[in-house]
């Protein structure tokens, strides 16, 4: 899976068991197209994400930032 979108809010850092942390954030993906009648259509999908590797990136995950997610 690979997608690009914008963060809907600042990422949240959460401590979990075993001295680990997780970064939670939501990405909004806008899709635009024209239907058969030529009318513009738009749909926004929201994807909840969790990042476990490096908690230092949380400071860069701010509302409105463009991110590309793969996984």
PDB file of C-alpha atoms in Angstrom:
ATOM      1  CA  UNK A   1       0.000   0.000   0.000  1.00  0.00           C
ATOM      2  CA  UNK A   2       1.276   3.468  -0.883  1.00  0.00           C
ATOM      3  CA  UNK A   3      -0.628   6.740  -0.542  1.00  0.00           C
ATOM      4  CA  UNK A   4      -0.052  10.463  -0.110  1.00  0.00           C
ATOM      5  CA  UNK A   5      -2.201  12.824   1.922  1.00  0.00           C
ATOM      6  CA  UNK A   6      -2.287  15.512   4.590  1.00  0.00           C
ATOM      7  CA  UNK A   7      -2.320  15.128   8.366  1.00  0.00           C
ATOM      8  CA  UNK A   8      -5.641  16.101   9.925  1.00  0.00           C
ATOM      9  CA  UNK A   9      -4.036  17.054  13.275  1.00  0.00           C
ATOM     10  CA  UNK A  10      -0.687  16.991  15.037  1.00  0.00           C
ATOM     11  CA  UNK A  11       0.566  13.471  15.703  1.00  0.00           C
ATOM     12  CA  UNK A  12       0.045  12.087  19.208  1.00  0.00           C
ATOM     13  CA  UNK A  13       2.857  10.291  21.017  1.00  0.00           C
ATOM     14  CA  UNK A  14       1.698   7.543  23.385  1.00  0.00           C
ATOM     15  CA  UNK A  15       3.721   5.418  25.819  1.00  0.00           C
ATOM     16  CA  UNK A  16       2.920   1.706  25.839  1.00  0.00           C
ATOM     17  CA  UNK A  17       4.118  -1.335  27.781  1.00  0.00           C
ATOM     18  CA  UNK A  18       7.767  -2.307  27.726  1.00  0.00           C
ATOM     19  CA  UNK A  19       9.217   1.218  27.461  1.00  0.00           C
ATOM     20  CA  UNK A  20       7.959   1.628  23.886  1.00  0.00           C
ATOM     21  CA  UNK A  21       6.182   4.528  22.238  1.00  0.00           C
ATOM     22  CA  UNK A  22       3.798   4.763  19.320  1.00  0.00           C
ATOM     23  CA  UNK A  23       2.929   7.767  17.176  1.00  0.00           C
ATOM     24  CA  UNK A  24      -0.741   7.938  16.154  1.00  0.00           C
ATOM     25  CA  UNK A  25      -2.008  10.186  13.366  1.00  0.00           C
ATOM     26  CA  UNK A  26      -4.709  10.411  10.707  1.00  0.00           C
ATOM     27  CA  UNK A  27      -4.104  11.097   7.017  1.00  0.00           C
ATOM     28  CA  UNK A  28      -6.761  12.633   4.739  1.00  0.00           C
ATOM     29  CA  UNK A  29      -6.627  11.484   1.113  1.00  0.00           C
ATOM     30  CA  UNK A  30      -8.556  13.593  -1.398  1.00  0.00           C
ATOM     31  CA  UNK A  31      -9.775  11.955  -4.600  1.00  0.00           C
ATOM     32  CA  UNK A  32     -11.099  14.094  -7.459  1.00  0.00           C
ATOM     33  CA  UNK A  33     -12.652  12.952 -10.734  1.00  0.00           C
ATOM     34  CA  UNK A  34     -15.376  13.726 -13.237  1.00  0.00           C
ATOM     35  CA  UNK A  35     -18.418  11.508 -13.615  1.00  0.00           C
ATOM     36  CA  UNK A  36     -19.858  10.413 -16.963  1.00  0.00           C
ATOM     37  CA  UNK A  37     -21.840  13.652 -17.185  1.00  0.00           C
ATOM     38  CA  UNK A  38     -18.618  15.662 -16.806  1.00  0.00           C
ATOM     39  CA  UNK A  39     -19.464  16.911 -13.315  1.00  0.00           C
ATOM     40  CA  UNK A  40     -16.612  17.279 -10.848  1.00  0.00           C
ATOM     41  CA  UNK A  41     -16.723  14.827  -7.948  1.00  0.00           C
ATOM     42  CA  UNK A  42     -14.653  14.769  -4.776  1.00  0.00           C
ATOM     43  CA  UNK A  43     -14.311  12.273  -1.948  1.00  0.00           C
ATOM     44  CA  UNK A  44     -12.054  12.322   1.100  1.00  0.00           C
ATOM     45  CA  UNK A  45     -10.892   9.127   2.804  1.00  0.00           C
ATOM     46  CA  UNK A  46      -9.393   9.179   6.302  1.00  0.00           C
ATOM     47  CA  UNK A  47      -6.747   6.615   7.273  1.00  0.00           C
ATOM     48  CA  UNK A  48      -5.682   6.094  10.905  1.00  0.00           C
ATOM     49  CA  UNK A  49      -1.961   5.280  11.159  1.00  0.00           C
ATOM     50  CA  UNK A  50       0.447   4.112  13.862  1.00  0.00           C
ATOM     51  CA  UNK A  51       4.247   4.445  13.634  1.00  0.00           C
ATOM     52  CA  UNK A  52       6.377   2.400  16.046  1.00  0.00           C
ATOM     53  CA  UNK A  53      10.013   2.864  14.983  1.00  0.00           C
ATOM     54  CA  UNK A  54      11.362   6.325  15.823  1.00  0.00           C
ATOM     55  CA  UNK A  55       9.418   8.610  18.143  1.00  0.00           C
ATOM     56  CA  UNK A  56      11.644  11.535  17.109  1.00  0.00           C
ATOM     57  CA  UNK A  57       9.687  12.038  13.893  1.00  0.00           C
ATOM     58  CA  UNK A  58       6.572  13.092  15.837  1.00  0.00           C
ATOM     59  CA  UNK A  59       7.694  16.733  15.915  1.00  0.00           C
ATOM     60  CA  UNK A  60       7.549  16.841  12.095  1.00  0.00           C
ATOM     61  CA  UNK A  61       4.077  15.301  11.858  1.00  0.00           C
ATOM     62  CA  UNK A  62       2.019  18.460  12.218  1.00  0.00           C
ATOM     63  CA  UNK A  63      -1.478  19.362  11.048  1.00  0.00           C
ATOM     64  CA  UNK A  64      -1.576  19.986   7.292  1.00  0.00           C
ATOM     65  CA  UNK A  65       1.809  18.395   6.569  1.00  0.00           C
ATOM     66  CA  UNK A  66       1.943  16.317   3.395  1.00  0.00           C
ATOM     67  CA  UNK A  67       3.046  12.731   4.070  1.00  0.00           C
ATOM     68  CA  UNK A  68       3.601   9.646   1.951  1.00  0.00           C
ATOM     69  CA  UNK A  69       2.798   6.360   3.658  1.00  0.00           C
ATOM     70  CA  UNK A  70       3.947   2.917   2.570  1.00  0.00           C
ATOM     71  CA  UNK A  71       3.468  -0.372   4.287  1.00  0.00           C
TER      72      UNK A  71
END
